[in-house]
PDB file of C-alpha atoms in Angstrom:
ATOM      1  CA  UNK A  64       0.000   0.000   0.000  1.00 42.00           C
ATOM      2  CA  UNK A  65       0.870   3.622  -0.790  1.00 54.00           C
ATOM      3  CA  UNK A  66       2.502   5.706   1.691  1.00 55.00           C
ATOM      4  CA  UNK A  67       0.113   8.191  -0.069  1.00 53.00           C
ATOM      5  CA  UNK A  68      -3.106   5.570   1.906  1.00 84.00           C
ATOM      6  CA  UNK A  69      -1.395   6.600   4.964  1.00 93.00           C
ATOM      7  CA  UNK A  70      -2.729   9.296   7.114  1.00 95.00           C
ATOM      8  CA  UNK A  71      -1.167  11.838   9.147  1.00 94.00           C
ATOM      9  CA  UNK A  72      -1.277   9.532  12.402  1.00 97.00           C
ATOM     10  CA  UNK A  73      -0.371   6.512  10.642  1.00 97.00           C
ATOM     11  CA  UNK A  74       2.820   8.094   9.719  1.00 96.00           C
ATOM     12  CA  UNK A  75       3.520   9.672  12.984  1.00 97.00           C
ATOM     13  CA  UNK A  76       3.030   6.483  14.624  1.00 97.00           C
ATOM     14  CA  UNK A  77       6.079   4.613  11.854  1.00 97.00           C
ATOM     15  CA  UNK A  78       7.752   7.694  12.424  1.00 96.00           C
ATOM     16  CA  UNK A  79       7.788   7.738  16.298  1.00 96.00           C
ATOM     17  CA  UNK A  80       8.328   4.089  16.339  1.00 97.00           C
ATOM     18  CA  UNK A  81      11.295   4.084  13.926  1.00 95.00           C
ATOM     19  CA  UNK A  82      13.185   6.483  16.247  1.00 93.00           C
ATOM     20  CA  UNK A  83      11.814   4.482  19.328  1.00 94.00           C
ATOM     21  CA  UNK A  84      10.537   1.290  18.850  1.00 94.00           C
ATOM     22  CA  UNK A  85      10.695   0.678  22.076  1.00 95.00           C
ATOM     23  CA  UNK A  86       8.417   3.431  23.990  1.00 96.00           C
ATOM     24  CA  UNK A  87       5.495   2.651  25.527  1.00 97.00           C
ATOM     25  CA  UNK A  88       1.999   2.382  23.988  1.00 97.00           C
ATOM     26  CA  UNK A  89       1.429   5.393  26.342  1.00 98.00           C
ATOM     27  CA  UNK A  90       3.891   7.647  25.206  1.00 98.00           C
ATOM     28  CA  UNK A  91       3.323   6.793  21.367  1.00 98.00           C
ATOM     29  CA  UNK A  92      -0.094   8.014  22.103  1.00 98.00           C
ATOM     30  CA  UNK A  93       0.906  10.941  23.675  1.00 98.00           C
ATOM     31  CA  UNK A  94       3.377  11.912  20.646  1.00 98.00           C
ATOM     32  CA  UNK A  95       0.783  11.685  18.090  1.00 98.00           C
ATOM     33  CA  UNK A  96      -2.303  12.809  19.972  1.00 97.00           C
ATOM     34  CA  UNK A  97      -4.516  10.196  19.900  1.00 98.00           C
ATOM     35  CA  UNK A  98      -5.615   8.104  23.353  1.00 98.00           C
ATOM     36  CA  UNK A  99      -4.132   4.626  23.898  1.00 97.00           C
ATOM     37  CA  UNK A 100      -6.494   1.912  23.009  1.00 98.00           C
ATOM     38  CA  UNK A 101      -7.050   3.809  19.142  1.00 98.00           C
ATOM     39  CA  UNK A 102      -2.832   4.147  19.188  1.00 98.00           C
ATOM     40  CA  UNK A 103      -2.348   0.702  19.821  1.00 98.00           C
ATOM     41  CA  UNK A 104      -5.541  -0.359  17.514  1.00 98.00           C
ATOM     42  CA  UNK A 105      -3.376   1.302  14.447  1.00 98.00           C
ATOM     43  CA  UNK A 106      -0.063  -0.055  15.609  1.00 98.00           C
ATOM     44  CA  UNK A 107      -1.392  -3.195  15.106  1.00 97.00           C
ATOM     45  CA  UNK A 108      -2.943  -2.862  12.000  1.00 96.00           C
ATOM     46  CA  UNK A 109       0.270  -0.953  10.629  1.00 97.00           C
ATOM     47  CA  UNK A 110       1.915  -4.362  11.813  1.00 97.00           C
ATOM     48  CA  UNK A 111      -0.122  -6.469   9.773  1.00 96.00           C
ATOM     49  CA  UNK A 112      -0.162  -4.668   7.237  1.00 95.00           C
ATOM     50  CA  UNK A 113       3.845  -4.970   6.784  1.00 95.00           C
ATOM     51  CA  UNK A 114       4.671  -1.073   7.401  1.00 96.00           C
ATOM     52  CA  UNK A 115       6.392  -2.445  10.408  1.00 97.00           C
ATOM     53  CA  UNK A 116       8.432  -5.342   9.454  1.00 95.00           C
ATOM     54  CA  UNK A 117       9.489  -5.908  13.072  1.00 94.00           C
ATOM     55  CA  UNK A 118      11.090  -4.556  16.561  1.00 93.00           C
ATOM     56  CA  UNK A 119      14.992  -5.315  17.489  1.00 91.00           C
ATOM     57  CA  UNK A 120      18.409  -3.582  19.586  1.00 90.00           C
ATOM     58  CA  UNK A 121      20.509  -1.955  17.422  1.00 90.00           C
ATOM     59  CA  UNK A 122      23.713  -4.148  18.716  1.00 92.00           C
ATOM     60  CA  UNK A 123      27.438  -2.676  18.356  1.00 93.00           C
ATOM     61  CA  UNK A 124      29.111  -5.080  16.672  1.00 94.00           C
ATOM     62  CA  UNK A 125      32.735  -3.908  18.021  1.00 93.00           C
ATOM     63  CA  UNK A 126      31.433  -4.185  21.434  1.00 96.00           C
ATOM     64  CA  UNK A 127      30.591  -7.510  20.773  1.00 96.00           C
ATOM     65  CA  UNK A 128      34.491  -8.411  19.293  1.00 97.00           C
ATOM     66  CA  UNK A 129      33.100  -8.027  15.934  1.00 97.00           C
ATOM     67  CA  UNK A 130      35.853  -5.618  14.276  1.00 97.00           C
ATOM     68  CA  UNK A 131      35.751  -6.123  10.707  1.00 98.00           C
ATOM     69  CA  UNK A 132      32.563  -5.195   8.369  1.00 97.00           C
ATOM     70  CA  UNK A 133      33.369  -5.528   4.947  1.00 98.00           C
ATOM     71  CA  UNK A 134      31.356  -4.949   1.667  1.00 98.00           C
ATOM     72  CA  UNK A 135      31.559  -7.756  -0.842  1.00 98.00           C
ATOM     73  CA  UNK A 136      30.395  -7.178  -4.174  1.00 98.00           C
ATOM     74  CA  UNK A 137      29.831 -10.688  -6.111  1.00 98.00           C
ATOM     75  CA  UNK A 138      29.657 -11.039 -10.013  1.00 98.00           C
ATOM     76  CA  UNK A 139      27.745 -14.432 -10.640  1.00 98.00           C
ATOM     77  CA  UNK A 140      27.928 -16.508 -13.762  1.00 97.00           C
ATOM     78  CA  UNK A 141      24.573 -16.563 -14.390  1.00 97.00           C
ATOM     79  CA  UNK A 142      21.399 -14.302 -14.123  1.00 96.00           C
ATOM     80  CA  UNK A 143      18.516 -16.975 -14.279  1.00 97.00           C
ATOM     81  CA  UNK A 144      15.800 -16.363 -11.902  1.00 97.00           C
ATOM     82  CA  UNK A 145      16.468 -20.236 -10.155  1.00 98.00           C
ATOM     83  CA  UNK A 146      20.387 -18.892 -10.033  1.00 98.00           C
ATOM     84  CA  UNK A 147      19.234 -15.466  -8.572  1.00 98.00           C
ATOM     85  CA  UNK A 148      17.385 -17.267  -5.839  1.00 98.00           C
ATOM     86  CA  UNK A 149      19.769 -20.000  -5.158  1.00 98.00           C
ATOM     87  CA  UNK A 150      22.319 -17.448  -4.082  1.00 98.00           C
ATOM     88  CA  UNK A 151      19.783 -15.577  -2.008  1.00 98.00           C
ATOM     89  CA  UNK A 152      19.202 -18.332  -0.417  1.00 98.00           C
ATOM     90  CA  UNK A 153      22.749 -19.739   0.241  1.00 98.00           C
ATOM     91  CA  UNK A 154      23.517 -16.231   1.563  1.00 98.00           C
ATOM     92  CA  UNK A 155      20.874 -16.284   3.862  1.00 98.00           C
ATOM     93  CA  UNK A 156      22.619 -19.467   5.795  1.00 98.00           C
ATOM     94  CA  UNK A 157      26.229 -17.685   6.012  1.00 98.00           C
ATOM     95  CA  UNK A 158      26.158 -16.157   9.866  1.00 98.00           C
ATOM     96  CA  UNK A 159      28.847 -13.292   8.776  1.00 98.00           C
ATOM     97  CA  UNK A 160      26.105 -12.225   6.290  1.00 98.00           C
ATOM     98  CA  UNK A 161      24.245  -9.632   7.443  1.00 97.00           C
ATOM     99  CA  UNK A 162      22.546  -8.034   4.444  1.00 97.00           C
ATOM    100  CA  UNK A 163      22.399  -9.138   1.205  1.00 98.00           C
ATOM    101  CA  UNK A 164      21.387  -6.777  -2.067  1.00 98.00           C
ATOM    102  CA  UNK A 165      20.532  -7.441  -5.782  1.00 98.00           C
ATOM    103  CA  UNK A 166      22.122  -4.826  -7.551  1.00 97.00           C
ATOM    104  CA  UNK A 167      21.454  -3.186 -11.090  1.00 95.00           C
ATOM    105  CA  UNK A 168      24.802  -2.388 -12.648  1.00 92.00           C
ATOM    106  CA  UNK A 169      28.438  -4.313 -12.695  1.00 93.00           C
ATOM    107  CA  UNK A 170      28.169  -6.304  -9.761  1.00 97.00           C
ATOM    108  CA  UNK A 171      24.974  -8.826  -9.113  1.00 98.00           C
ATOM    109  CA  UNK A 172      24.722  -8.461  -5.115  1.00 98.00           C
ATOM    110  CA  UNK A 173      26.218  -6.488  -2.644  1.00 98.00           C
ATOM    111  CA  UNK A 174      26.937  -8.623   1.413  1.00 98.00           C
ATOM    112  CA  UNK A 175      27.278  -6.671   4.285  1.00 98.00           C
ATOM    113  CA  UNK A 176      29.541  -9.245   5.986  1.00 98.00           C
ATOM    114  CA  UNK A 177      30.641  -8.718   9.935  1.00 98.00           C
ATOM    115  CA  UNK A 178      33.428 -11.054  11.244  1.00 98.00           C
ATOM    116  CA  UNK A 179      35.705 -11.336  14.956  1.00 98.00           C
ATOM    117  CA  UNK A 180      38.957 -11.048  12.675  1.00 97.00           C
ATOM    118  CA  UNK A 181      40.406 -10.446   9.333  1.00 97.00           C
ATOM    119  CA  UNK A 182      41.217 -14.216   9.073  1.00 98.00           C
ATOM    120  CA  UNK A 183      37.701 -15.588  10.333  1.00 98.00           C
ATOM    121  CA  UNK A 184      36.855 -13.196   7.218  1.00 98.00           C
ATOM    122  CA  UNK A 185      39.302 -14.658   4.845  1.00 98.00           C
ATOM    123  CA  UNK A 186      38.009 -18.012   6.082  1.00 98.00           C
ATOM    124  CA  UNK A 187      34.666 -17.423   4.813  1.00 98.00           C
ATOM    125  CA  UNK A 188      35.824 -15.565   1.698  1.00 98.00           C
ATOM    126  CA  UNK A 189      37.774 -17.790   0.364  1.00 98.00           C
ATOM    127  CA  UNK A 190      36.066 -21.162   1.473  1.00 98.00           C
ATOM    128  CA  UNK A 191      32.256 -20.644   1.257  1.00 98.00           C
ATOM    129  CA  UNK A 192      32.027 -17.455  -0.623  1.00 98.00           C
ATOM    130  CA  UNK A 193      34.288 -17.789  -3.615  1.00 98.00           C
ATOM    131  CA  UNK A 194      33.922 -21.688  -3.900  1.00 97.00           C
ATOM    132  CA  UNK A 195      29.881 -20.593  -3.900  1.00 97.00           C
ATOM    133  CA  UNK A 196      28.413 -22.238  -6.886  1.00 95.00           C
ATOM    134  CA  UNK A 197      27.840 -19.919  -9.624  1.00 97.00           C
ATOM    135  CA  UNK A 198      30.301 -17.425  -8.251  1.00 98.00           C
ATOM    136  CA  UNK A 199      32.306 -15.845 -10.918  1.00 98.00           C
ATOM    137  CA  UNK A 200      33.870 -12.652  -9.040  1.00 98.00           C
ATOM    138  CA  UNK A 201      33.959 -11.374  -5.378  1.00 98.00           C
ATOM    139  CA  UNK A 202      35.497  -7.741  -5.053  1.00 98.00           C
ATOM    140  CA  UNK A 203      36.049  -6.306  -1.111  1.00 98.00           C
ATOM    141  CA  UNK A 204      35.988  -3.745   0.783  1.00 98.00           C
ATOM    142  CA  UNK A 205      36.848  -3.599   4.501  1.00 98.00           C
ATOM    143  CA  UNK A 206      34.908  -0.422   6.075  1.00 97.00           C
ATOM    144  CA  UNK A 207      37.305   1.762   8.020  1.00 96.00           C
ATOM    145  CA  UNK A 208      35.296   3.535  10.316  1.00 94.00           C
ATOM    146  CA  UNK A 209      30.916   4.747   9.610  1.00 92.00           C
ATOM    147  CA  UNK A 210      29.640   8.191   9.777  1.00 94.00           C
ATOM    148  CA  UNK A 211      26.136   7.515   9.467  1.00 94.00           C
ATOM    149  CA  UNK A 212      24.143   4.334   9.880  1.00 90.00           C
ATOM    150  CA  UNK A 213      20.136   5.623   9.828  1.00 89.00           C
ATOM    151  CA  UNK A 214      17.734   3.413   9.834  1.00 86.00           C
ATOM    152  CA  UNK A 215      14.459   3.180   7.927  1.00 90.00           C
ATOM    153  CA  UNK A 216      13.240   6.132   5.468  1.00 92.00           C
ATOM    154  CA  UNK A 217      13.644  10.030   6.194  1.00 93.00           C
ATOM    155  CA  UNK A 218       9.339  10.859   7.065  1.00 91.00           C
ATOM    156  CA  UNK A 219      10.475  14.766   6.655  1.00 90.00           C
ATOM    157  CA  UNK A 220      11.193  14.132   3.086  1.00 91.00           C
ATOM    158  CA  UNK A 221       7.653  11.805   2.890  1.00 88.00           C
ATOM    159  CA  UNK A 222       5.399  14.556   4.141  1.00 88.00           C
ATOM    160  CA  UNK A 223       7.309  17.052   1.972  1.00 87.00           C
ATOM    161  CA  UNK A 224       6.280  15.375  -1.289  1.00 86.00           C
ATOM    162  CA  UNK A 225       2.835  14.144   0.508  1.00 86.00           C
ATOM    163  CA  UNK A 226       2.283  18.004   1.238  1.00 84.00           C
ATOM    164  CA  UNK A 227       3.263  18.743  -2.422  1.00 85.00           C
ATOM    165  CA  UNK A 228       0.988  16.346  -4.201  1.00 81.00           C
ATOM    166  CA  UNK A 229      -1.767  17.244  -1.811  1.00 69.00           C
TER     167      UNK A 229
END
């Protein structure tokens, strides 16, 4: 559905949420003026309606003993749909995985990998991800330090063009 279907509680509510999933039902309430039982009524609905896809920490890796995040971009040798998925799927069972994006362009997908060590990393590199069936090419790049790491979509700019095409 349309963000457009949305209205101006609805988005408060993602919005608030998305900053602070976890406030109480309470307090969302209170920052969108509406009363409780309608807040959480629309919560709900907004949950099964797959605007909100979920509720987790955002963990620090590197406080964890996770220091290395690299970028992998992987050429495959084939484009099929069944070879699309089948990679998708394999990448969803590697642990040091933690995102995984179809890209238009040079490269096929993208990884977001997270390892302990460089040589846990290299581990996985060279014996799961290169020896990956239908692997052609694997490019890296280790992440030095982040600047910004936002999560979710900017609502400013979404009521900006709402308010535009209104």
């Amino acid at each position: 559905m349309p963000a457009t279907r949305l209205d101006d509680i609805d988005r408060k509510i993602l919005a608030e949420l998305q900053a602070d999933g976890r406030m109480t039902n309470v307090e969302l309430a209170r920052r969108v003026g509406i009363s409780a039982p309608p807040c959480l009524r629309r919560v709900r609905t907004l949950e099964e309606m797959g605007y909100i896809r979920g509720y987790h920490a955002d963990v620090d890796p590197r406080e964890l003993g996770f220091e290395v995040q690299v970028f992998a971009m992987v050429g495959l040798q084939s484009q099929a749909e069944v070879d699309l998925s089948a990679f998708e799927e394999r990448c969803n069972g590697w642990p040091l995985v933690r995102e995984c994006h179809m890209l238009n362009g040079e490269v096929d997908f993208i990884l977001k990998c997270v390892a302990p060590d460089l040589s846990t990393f290299q581990s996985f590199l060279t014996g799961q991800l290169t020896a990956a069936d239908n692997v052609a090419s694997v490019k890296t790049s280790l992440v030095i330090r982040g600047s910004k790491d936002e999560p979710g979509v900017p609502f400013d700019v979404l009521e900006d063009r709402l308010s535009k095409s209104a």
